[in-house]
């Protein structure tokens, strides 16, 4: 056996095992990910929501203090955590409230408000929705951070499976033209061709979507890193302060932030004492307006007692990487045609997974492992591989 | 069946497709309008090729 054959057998083993371990979870991710591509459309179809009042272009937004007071009147005893501008529906904004400022924000109540009148619209309970269940299965299988990190690990195995798949593609295609599909042969041959063809056609997409998915599983850790890194640095001189009893105007804080970071648009405000801010600051996060810069956030910290700017910095590279990796995973950055292409690519990935499992089962039954198949193919003298 | 193919022959087409896909992945991030359209075409290419290769040799 030549060194090349040995090495190919090793790659074959890597491909087999990494694939086998992650396949079931990748199937879950591909299947739940499919409706998630169209989550907005599905939600619109399945759930009705109160329409914001008609606002002709140029209508000024409502005073945010007024809007916040209206929202809190609907949620007695709750405190605000975040104020969020709706990316897709400019007429609406969200106020996220929890039982106390240090409560887990993932259980928050979301109150939808009219951007222009400041009036209450609705506060939908999203947790029973089809898209919410798909999202939970897709991100952590209802198992919290451990579930998320576990799926991240499966994503890493998936990426290794793709790369080793590229290597074992070579011996399998030595006598075949690119795109060969031997339609007249047995199913095992046809499915091998489907597996090879779809696998190699989708290499770039599956690697990018797989790896950006892995990065997304680290979001909670990235947030913690930012909190203890840049945020702590920016608010160092305030670190012994407690949450002020009376907060300065929210509307004023957002105005100061807009002024401090010209050319950027507010995306959300984190109230003092939440994960995204210090105990004594409003953190106003602003975004740019190109497809790329709209994903990158820049925080402006406003002293919640005096209403003045403390600091504003670009977020560190690890946060930017996370934000840029999100659209590349979701496929939501190129309109409906891109979403459709994303869905088709997702379906082809399901084909790759299913044919892969089938090939493994067939070869196991026949006593022909991937490695042995490679060894057999490679034992034929081949100048390209043995040179 | 064709004669033994070299690694260059095996990987030439996949490499081109991977590059085109990467351009497609980045394009829509950079801008709107035409940039989005480039994305649709570039990422639609693998799907199209898949269908072409499978349908071309379909048993009658």
Short mmCIF file of C-alpha atoms in Angstrom, two decimals:
data_model
loop_
_atom_site.label_atom_id
_atom_site.label_comp_id
_atom_site.label_asym_id
_atom_site.label_seq_id
_atom_site.Cartn_x
_atom_site.Cartn_y
_atom_site.Cartn_z
CA UNK A 1 0.00 0.00 0.00
CA UNK A 2 1.46 3.35 -0.98
CA UNK A 3 1.68 6.33 1.35
CA UNK A 4 -1.02 8.08 -0.68
CA UNK A 5 -3.37 5.13 -0.32
CA UNK A 6 -2.78 5.04 3.43
CA UNK A 7 -3.39 8.74 3.73
CA UNK A 8 -6.55 8.49 1.64
CA UNK A 9 -7.81 5.67 3.85
CA UNK A 10 -7.24 7.86 6.86
CA UNK A 11 -9.21 10.70 5.22
CA UNK A 12 -11.91 8.18 4.41
CA UNK A 13 -12.11 7.18 8.07
CA UNK A 14 -12.29 10.84 9.11
CA UNK A 15 -15.09 11.44 6.61
CA UNK A 16 -17.02 8.40 7.76
CA UNK A 17 -16.84 9.05 11.49
CA UNK A 18 -17.30 12.82 11.55
CA UNK A 19 -20.29 12.41 9.22
CA UNK A 20 -21.84 9.56 11.17
CA UNK A 21 -21.65 11.42 14.47
CA UNK A 22 -23.13 14.68 13.22
CA UNK A 23 -25.60 13.46 10.56
CA UNK A 24 -28.65 13.04 12.79
CA UNK A 25 -28.18 16.52 14.26
CA UNK A 26 -27.41 18.04 10.87
CA UNK A 27 -30.66 16.57 9.57
CA UNK A 28 -32.48 18.20 12.48
CA UNK A 29 -30.74 21.50 11.72
CA UNK A 30 -31.49 21.36 7.99
CA UNK A 31 -35.13 20.44 8.54
CA UNK A 32 -35.80 23.05 11.25
CA UNK A 33 -33.69 25.61 9.38
CA UNK A 34 -35.86 25.34 6.27
CA UNK A 35 -38.97 27.07 7.75
CA UNK A 36 -36.72 29.47 9.67
CA UNK A 37 -35.49 30.94 6.36
CA UNK A 38 -39.07 32.15 5.89
CA UNK A 39 -39.90 32.86 9.53
CA UNK A 40 -41.24 36.36 8.84
CA UNK A 41 -43.54 35.17 6.08
CA UNK A 42 -44.74 32.21 8.16
CA UNK A 43 -45.46 34.42 11.18
CA UNK A 44 -47.38 36.88 9.01
CA UNK A 45 -49.42 34.04 7.60
CA UNK A 46 -50.18 32.28 10.87
CA UNK A 47 -50.53 35.19 13.27
CA UNK A 48 -52.35 38.44 12.94
CA UNK A 49 -50.88 41.58 14.46
CA UNK A 50 -52.20 45.09 15.01
CA UNK A 51 -51.12 47.40 12.18
CA UNK A 52 -49.35 50.63 13.15
CA UNK A 53 -51.21 53.83 12.19
CA UNK A 54 -50.60 55.11 8.64
CA UNK A 55 -47.70 57.55 8.80
CA UNK A 56 -46.84 59.61 5.70
CA UNK A 57 -43.12 59.82 4.94
CA UNK A 58 -41.43 62.37 7.15
CA UNK A 59 -43.76 61.87 10.13
CA UNK A 60 -41.60 62.43 13.21
CA UNK A 61 -41.30 59.52 15.65
CA UNK A 62 -43.09 59.68 19.00
CA UNK A 63 -41.27 60.92 22.07
CA UNK A 64 -39.62 57.79 23.47
CA UNK A 65 -40.38 58.63 27.10
CA UNK A 66 -44.03 58.86 26.19
CA UNK A 67 -43.84 55.59 24.24
CA UNK A 68 -42.06 53.87 27.15
CA UNK A 69 -44.64 55.13 29.68
CA UNK A 70 -47.46 53.81 27.49
CA UNK A 71 -45.73 50.43 27.26
CA UNK A 72 -45.12 50.18 31.01
CA UNK A 73 -48.74 51.10 31.72
CA UNK A 74 -49.58 47.79 30.00
CA UNK A 75 -47.16 45.81 32.16
CA UNK A 76 -47.67 46.84 35.78
CA UNK A 77 -44.80 45.90 38.10
CA UNK A 78 -42.40 45.18 35.22
CA UNK A 79 -39.19 47.04 34.45
CA UNK A 80 -37.84 47.83 30.98
CA UNK A 81 -34.73 45.96 29.77
CA UNK A 82 -34.53 46.94 26.12
CA UNK A 83 -36.09 49.26 23.59
CA UNK A 84 -35.78 47.80 20.10
CA UNK A 85 -36.45 49.34 16.69
CA UNK A 86 -38.05 46.80 14.33
CA UNK A 87 -35.70 46.30 11.36
CA UNK A 88 -38.40 45.04 9.03
CA UNK A 89 -41.32 47.14 10.16
CA UNK A 90 -40.26 50.77 10.71
CA UNK A 91 -43.74 51.65 12.01
CA UNK A 92 -43.28 49.47 15.08
CA UNK A 93 -40.92 49.27 18.03
CA UNK A 94 -40.56 46.77 20.87
CA UNK A 95 -40.18 47.29 24.59
CA UNK A 96 -38.78 44.24 26.34
CA UNK A 97 -39.77 44.09 30.02
CA UNK A 98 -38.94 41.69 32.85
CA UNK A 99 -39.99 41.21 36.48
CA UNK A 100 -36.73 42.82 37.73
CA UNK A 101 -33.68 44.38 36.12
CA UNK A 102 -31.49 41.32 36.79
CA UNK A 103 -34.07 38.75 35.64
CA UNK A 104 -33.17 36.47 32.71
CA UNK A 105 -34.12 38.50 29.61
CA UNK A 106 -34.89 35.39 27.55
CA UNK A 107 -38.18 35.14 29.51
CA UNK A 108 -39.07 38.79 28.90
CA UNK A 109 -42.44 40.04 27.75
CA UNK A 110 -42.24 41.89 24.43
CA UNK A 111 -44.57 44.86 24.00
CA UNK A 112 -45.09 46.16 20.47
CA UNK A 113 -45.58 49.91 20.15
CA UNK A 114 -46.40 52.35 17.35
CA UNK A 115 -43.23 54.26 16.42
CA UNK A 116 -45.07 57.40 15.35
CA UNK A 117 -47.94 57.70 17.82
CA UNK A 118 -46.27 55.96 20.77
CA UNK A 119 -49.45 53.95 21.27
CA UNK A 120 -49.66 50.33 22.39
CA UNK A 121 -50.18 47.84 19.53
CA UNK A 122 -49.98 44.32 21.01
CA UNK A 123 -47.79 42.01 23.04
CA UNK A 124 -47.80 38.65 21.26
CA UNK A 125 -46.72 35.55 23.14
CA UNK A 126 -44.28 34.13 20.61
CA UNK A 127 -43.33 31.07 22.68
CA UNK A 128 -46.17 28.91 21.37
CA UNK A 129 -45.50 29.74 17.74
CA UNK A 130 -44.37 27.21 15.16
CA UNK A 131 -41.38 29.39 14.25
CA UNK A 132 -40.38 29.71 17.91
CA UNK A 133 -40.40 25.92 18.36
CA UNK A 134 -38.34 25.51 15.18
CA UNK A 135 -35.93 28.20 16.38
CA UNK A 136 -35.47 26.56 19.79
CA UNK A 137 -34.91 23.13 18.19
CA UNK A 138 -32.48 24.72 15.76
CA UNK A 139 -30.44 26.73 18.27
CA UNK A 140 -30.32 24.65 21.45
CA UNK A 141 -32.88 21.80 21.26
CA UNK A 142 -34.53 23.34 24.37
CA UNK A 143 -31.36 22.57 26.34
CA UNK A 144 -29.99 26.08 26.93
CA UNK A 145 -26.33 26.95 26.58
CA UNK A 146 -25.10 23.32 26.79
CA UNK A 147 -27.46 22.41 23.94
CA UNK A 148 -26.19 25.34 21.92
CA UNK A 149 -22.53 24.49 22.44
CA UNK A 150 -23.26 20.83 21.66
CA UNK A 151 -24.80 21.78 18.32
CA UNK A 152 -21.75 23.98 17.74
CA UNK A 153 -19.56 20.93 18.22
CA UNK A 154 -21.71 19.00 15.73
CA UNK A 155 -21.22 21.94 13.34
CA UNK A 156 -17.44 21.62 13.68
CA UNK A 157 -17.69 17.90 12.89
CA UNK A 158 -19.84 18.82 9.87
CA UNK A 159 -17.13 21.19 8.60
CA UNK A 160 -14.47 18.48 9.09
CA UNK A 161 -16.74 16.04 7.23
CA UNK A 162 -17.00 18.50 4.31
CA UNK A 163 -13.25 19.02 4.10
CA UNK A 164 -12.48 15.29 4.32
CA UNK A 165 -15.26 14.79 1.77
CA UNK A 166 -13.36 16.98 -0.69
CA UNK A 167 -10.31 14.73 -0.26
CA UNK A 168 -12.16 11.45 -0.78
CA UNK A 169 -14.02 12.96 -3.74
CA UNK A 170 -10.81 12.65 -5.78
CA UNK A 171 -10.37 8.84 -5.82
CA UNK A 172 -14.07 8.39 -6.37
CA UNK A 173 -14.03 10.62 -9.46
CA UNK A 174 -10.86 9.32 -11.03
CA UNK A 175 -12.67 7.61 -13.88
CA UNK A 176 -15.69 9.83 -14.08
CA UNK A 177 -16.37 13.17 -15.70
CA UNK A 178 -17.45 16.06 -13.52
CA UNK A 179 -21.16 15.82 -12.87
CA UNK A 180 -21.38 12.15 -13.78
CA UNK A 181 -24.71 10.55 -12.91
CA UNK A 182 -24.91 6.89 -13.82
CA UNK A 183 -28.65 6.75 -14.23
CA UNK A 184 -28.76 3.17 -15.55
CA UNK A 185 -26.90 1.66 -12.60
CA UNK A 186 -28.10 0.29 -9.25
CA UNK A 187 -29.38 2.65 -6.61
CA UNK A 188 -26.17 2.50 -4.58
CA UNK A 189 -24.22 3.81 -7.59
CA UNK A 190 -26.79 6.48 -8.43
CA UNK A 191 -26.91 7.69 -4.85
CA UNK A 192 -23.15 7.75 -4.66
CA UNK A 193 -23.21 10.02 -7.71
CA UNK A 194 -25.88 12.24 -6.13
CA UNK A 195 -23.83 12.40 -2.92
CA UNK A 196 -20.64 13.30 -4.78
CA UNK A 197 -22.30 15.76 -7.15
CA UNK A 198 -24.38 17.67 -4.59
CA UNK A 199 -21.56 17.50 -2.05
CA UNK A 200 -18.95 19.03 -4.35
CA UNK A 201 -21.34 21.61 -5.86
CA UNK A 202 -22.32 22.89 -2.42
CA UNK A 203 -18.87 22.85 -0.79
CA UNK A 204 -18.53 26.62 -0.39
CA UNK A 205 -22.09 27.16 0.79
CA UNK A 206 -22.18 24.28 3.28
CA UNK A 207 -18.80 25.29 4.72
CA UNK A 208 -19.85 28.93 5.14
CA UNK A 209 -23.31 28.18 6.54
CA UNK A 210 -21.87 25.42 8.74
CA UNK A 211 -19.06 27.50 10.14
CA UNK A 212 -21.11 30.68 10.65
CA UNK A 213 -23.63 28.49 12.47
CA UNK A 214 -20.84 27.33 14.76
CA UNK A 215 -19.86 30.96 15.40
CA UNK A 216 -23.48 31.76 16.27
CA UNK A 217 -23.46 29.10 18.99
CA UNK A 218 -20.77 31.14 20.70
CA UNK A 219 -22.94 34.30 20.81
CA UNK A 220 -23.56 34.10 24.57
CA UNK A 221 -19.85 33.70 25.22
CA UNK A 222 -18.99 36.56 22.88
CA UNK A 223 -21.43 38.79 24.76
CA UNK A 224 -19.79 37.84 28.07
CA UNK A 225 -16.35 38.56 26.61
CA UNK A 226 -17.52 41.98 25.44
CA UNK A 227 -19.11 42.69 28.81
CA UNK A 228 -15.94 41.91 30.74
CA UNK A 229 -13.70 43.43 28.09
CA UNK A 230 -14.69 46.56 26.23
CA UNK A 231 -17.82 47.42 28.23
CA UNK A 232 -15.95 47.12 31.55
CA UNK A 233 -13.16 49.31 30.15
CA UNK A 234 -15.57 51.97 28.94
CA UNK A 235 -17.35 52.16 32.27
CA UNK A 236 -14.39 51.56 34.57
CA UNK A 237 -14.87 54.73 36.59
CA UNK A 238 -18.54 53.87 37.18
CA UNK A 239 -18.05 50.32 38.33
CA UNK A 240 -18.97 50.89 42.00
CA UNK A 241 -22.17 52.77 41.18
CA UNK A 242 -25.58 51.25 41.65
CA UNK A 243 -28.56 51.57 39.31
CA UNK A 244 -29.81 55.19 39.68
CA UNK A 245 -33.23 55.46 41.32
CA UNK A 246 -34.43 58.00 38.81
CA UNK A 247 -33.33 57.66 35.20
CA UNK A 248 -32.80 60.63 32.93
CA UNK A 249 -34.93 61.00 29.78
CA UNK A 250 -34.70 58.03 27.39
CA UNK A 251 -35.58 60.27 24.46
CA UNK A 252 -32.78 62.66 25.47
CA UNK A 253 -30.27 59.79 25.78
CA UNK A 254 -31.08 58.55 22.27
CA UNK A 255 -30.74 62.10 20.90
CA UNK A 256 -27.31 62.47 22.55
CA UNK A 257 -26.25 59.13 21.05
CA UNK A 258 -27.47 60.06 17.55
CA UNK A 259 -25.54 63.28 17.83
CA UNK A 260 -22.38 61.55 19.08
CA UNK A 261 -22.39 58.99 16.26
CA UNK A 262 -23.53 60.88 13.16
CA UNK A 263 -24.67 58.88 10.13
CA UNK A 264 -25.77 55.87 12.17
CA UNK A 265 -29.27 54.79 13.17
CA UNK A 266 -30.33 53.50 16.59
CA UNK A 267 -30.95 49.76 16.66
CA UNK A 268 -31.73 49.19 20.34
CA UNK A 269 -31.23 50.69 23.78
CA UNK A 270 -30.12 48.59 26.75
CA UNK A 271 -31.32 49.97 30.07
CA UNK A 272 -28.94 50.41 33.02
CA UNK A 273 -28.29 47.13 34.80
CA UNK A 274 -28.95 44.81 31.83
CA UNK A 275 -26.42 42.46 30.22
CA UNK A 276 -25.65 44.94 27.46
CA UNK A 277 -24.91 47.91 29.67
CA UNK A 278 -23.38 49.05 32.94
CA UNK A 279 -25.43 49.72 36.06
CA UNK A 280 -25.52 53.44 35.42
CA UNK A 281 -25.71 53.83 31.63
CA UNK A 282 -28.16 53.65 28.84
CA UNK A 283 -26.30 51.80 26.10
CA UNK A 284 -27.61 53.00 22.74
CA UNK A 285 -26.53 50.63 19.95
CA UNK A 286 -26.43 52.18 16.50
CA UNK A 287 -26.02 50.57 13.08
CA UNK A 288 -24.88 51.78 9.64
CA UNK A 289 -27.00 51.71 6.51
CA UNK A 290 -25.27 49.48 3.96
CA UNK A 291 -26.15 45.75 4.00
CA UNK A 292 -22.83 45.08 5.73
CA UNK A 293 -22.61 48.01 8.15
CA UNK A 294 -26.27 47.59 9.11
CA UNK A 295 -25.09 44.41 10.82
CA UNK A 296 -22.32 46.12 12.75
CA UNK A 297 -23.33 47.82 15.97
CA UNK A 298 -21.64 50.68 17.72
CA UNK A 299 -22.57 51.39 21.34
CA UNK A 300 -22.84 54.91 22.77
CA UNK A 301 -22.95 54.91 26.55
CA UNK A 302 -25.09 57.66 28.05
CA UNK A 303 -24.85 58.41 31.77
CA UNK A 304 -28.35 57.62 33.03
CA UNK A 305 -28.14 60.24 35.79
CA UNK A 306 -26.81 63.23 33.88
CA UNK A 307 -27.83 62.31 30.34
CA UNK A 308 -24.36 63.05 28.95
CA UNK A 309 -22.18 60.89 26.70
CA UNK A 310 -19.58 58.79 28.55
CA UNK A 311 -17.99 56.96 25.62
CA UNK A 312 -18.64 55.46 22.20
CA UNK A 313 -16.41 52.90 20.49
CA UNK A 314 -16.55 50.45 17.62
CA UNK A 315 -17.15 46.96 18.92
CA UNK A 316 -14.15 44.62 19.00
CA UNK A 317 -13.43 42.21 16.14
CA UNK A 318 -14.92 39.18 17.87
CA UNK A 319 -18.29 40.90 18.18
CA UNK A 320 -18.14 42.18 14.58
CA UNK A 321 -17.30 38.66 13.40
CA UNK A 322 -20.39 37.35 15.17
CA UNK A 323 -22.63 40.02 13.64
CA UNK A 324 -21.30 39.54 10.12
CA UNK A 325 -21.61 35.76 10.43
CA UNK A 326 -25.31 36.02 11.22
CA UNK A 327 -26.63 37.03 7.78
CA UNK A 328 -24.29 34.49 6.17
CA UNK A 329 -25.99 31.82 8.23
CA UNK A 330 -29.59 33.05 7.92
CA UNK A 331 -29.54 33.98 4.21
CA UNK A 332 -31.73 37.00 4.97
CA UNK A 333 -29.57 39.60 3.30
CA UNK A 334 -30.53 39.45 -0.37
CA UNK A 335 -34.31 39.60 -0.56
CA UNK A 336 -36.78 36.80 -1.28
CA UNK A 337 -34.86 35.30 -4.26
CA UNK A 338 -31.85 34.70 -2.00
CA UNK A 339 -34.10 33.07 0.61
CA UNK A 340 -35.45 30.73 -2.06
CA UNK A 341 -31.94 29.83 -3.23
CA UNK A 342 -31.00 29.29 0.43
CA UNK A 343 -33.94 26.89 0.83
CA UNK A 344 -32.98 24.95 -2.32
CA UNK A 345 -29.40 24.64 -1.11
CA UNK A 346 -30.72 23.47 2.26
CA UNK A 347 -32.81 20.77 0.53
CA UNK A 348 -29.77 19.62 -1.47
CA UNK A 349 -27.84 19.41 1.82
CA UNK A 350 -30.57 17.08 3.13
CA UNK A 351 -30.00 14.92 0.00
CA UNK A 352 -26.27 14.80 0.79
CA UNK A 353 -26.96 13.70 4.37
CA UNK A 354 -29.52 11.05 3.44
CA UNK A 355 -27.48 9.58 0.58
CA UNK A 356 -24.44 9.59 2.87
CA UNK A 357 -26.19 7.51 5.52
CA UNK A 358 -27.54 5.18 2.85
CA UNK A 359 -24.09 4.63 1.34
CA UNK A 360 -22.65 3.85 4.75
CA UNK A 361 -25.41 1.30 5.48
CA UNK A 362 -25.08 -0.37 2.10
CA UNK A 363 -21.34 -0.63 2.29
CA UNK A 364 -21.48 -1.91 5.84
CA UNK A 365 -23.85 -4.65 4.76
CA UNK A 366 -21.63 -5.54 1.83
CA UNK A 367 -18.53 -5.41 4.02
CA UNK A 368 -17.00 -2.63 1.96
CA UNK A 369 -15.96 0.34 4.07
CA UNK A 370 -15.27 3.76 2.64
CA UNK A 371 -11.61 3.28 3.46
CA UNK A 372 -11.42 -0.07 1.72
CA UNK A 373 -13.24 1.28 -1.31
CA UNK A 374 -10.67 4.05 -1.45
CA UNK A 375 -7.81 1.61 -1.00
CA UNK A 376 -9.15 -0.53 -3.84
CA UNK A 377 -9.55 2.44 -6.12
CA UNK A 378 -6.16 3.82 -5.23
CA UNK A 379 -4.39 0.51 -5.76
CA UNK A 380 -4.94 0.97 -9.47
CA UNK A 381 -1.84 2.68 -10.61
CA UNK A 382 -2.56 6.36 -10.80
CA UNK A 383 0.10 8.86 -11.75
CA UNK A 384 -1.87 11.80 -10.38
CA UNK A 385 -2.22 10.36 -6.92
CA UNK A 386 1.06 8.53 -6.50
CA UNK A 387 3.26 11.30 -7.79
CA UNK B 1 -16.07 6.05 -18.42
CA UNK B 2 -13.08 8.14 -19.28
CA UNK B 3 -9.37 7.64 -18.88
CA UNK B 4 -7.79 8.30 -15.49
CA UNK B 5 -8.15 11.92 -14.64
CA UNK B 6 -5.57 14.04 -12.92
CA UNK B 7 -6.28 15.98 -9.75
CA UNK B 8 -6.33 19.17 -11.80
CA UNK B 9 -9.00 17.72 -14.07
CA UNK B 10 -11.01 16.45 -11.12
CA UNK B 11 -10.95 19.69 -9.16
CA UNK B 12 -11.01 22.36 -11.89
CA UNK B 13 -14.80 22.63 -12.15
CA UNK B 14 -15.44 22.32 -8.39
CA UNK B 15 -12.90 25.07 -7.77
CA UNK B 16 -14.58 27.44 -10.21
CA UNK B 17 -17.99 26.72 -8.65
CA UNK B 18 -16.62 27.28 -5.14
CA UNK B 19 -15.17 30.64 -6.20
CA UNK B 20 -18.42 31.70 -7.88
CA UNK B 21 -20.38 30.63 -4.77
CA UNK B 22 -18.06 32.64 -2.54
CA UNK B 23 -18.55 35.71 -4.72
CA UNK B 24 -22.31 35.13 -4.40
CA UNK B 25 -22.12 34.81 -0.63
CA UNK B 26 -20.23 38.09 -0.28
CA UNK B 27 -21.96 40.10 -3.01
CA UNK B 28 -25.32 40.66 -1.31
CA UNK B 29 -23.50 41.71 1.87
CA UNK B 30 -21.71 44.48 0.03
CA UNK B 31 -24.63 46.22 -1.62
CA UNK B 32 -28.24 46.08 -2.76
CA UNK B 33 -29.83 45.94 -6.22
CA UNK B 34 -27.32 44.54 -8.69
CA UNK B 35 -25.24 43.08 -5.86
CA UNK B 36 -28.24 41.08 -4.70
CA UNK B 37 -28.87 39.85 -8.24
CA UNK B 38 -25.24 38.67 -8.53
CA UNK B 39 -25.82 36.66 -5.35
CA UNK B 40 -28.98 35.02 -6.67
CA UNK B 41 -27.28 33.94 -9.89
CA UNK B 42 -23.99 32.86 -8.31
CA UNK B 43 -25.61 30.81 -5.54
CA UNK B 44 -28.33 29.55 -7.85
CA UNK B 45 -25.63 28.08 -10.12
CA UNK B 46 -24.90 24.97 -7.97
CA UNK B 47 -28.63 24.21 -7.76
CA UNK B 48 -29.04 24.65 -11.51
CA UNK B 49 -26.01 22.46 -12.28
CA UNK B 50 -27.32 19.77 -9.98
CA UNK B 51 -30.64 19.68 -11.81
CA UNK B 52 -28.96 19.76 -15.22
CA UNK B 53 -26.62 16.86 -14.43
CA UNK B 54 -29.34 14.70 -12.90
CA UNK B 55 -31.97 15.38 -15.55
CA UNK B 56 -29.62 15.04 -18.49
CA UNK B 57 -28.94 11.40 -17.66
CA UNK B 58 -32.30 10.43 -16.35
CA UNK B 59 -33.47 6.92 -17.40
CA UNK B 60 -36.28 7.11 -19.94
#
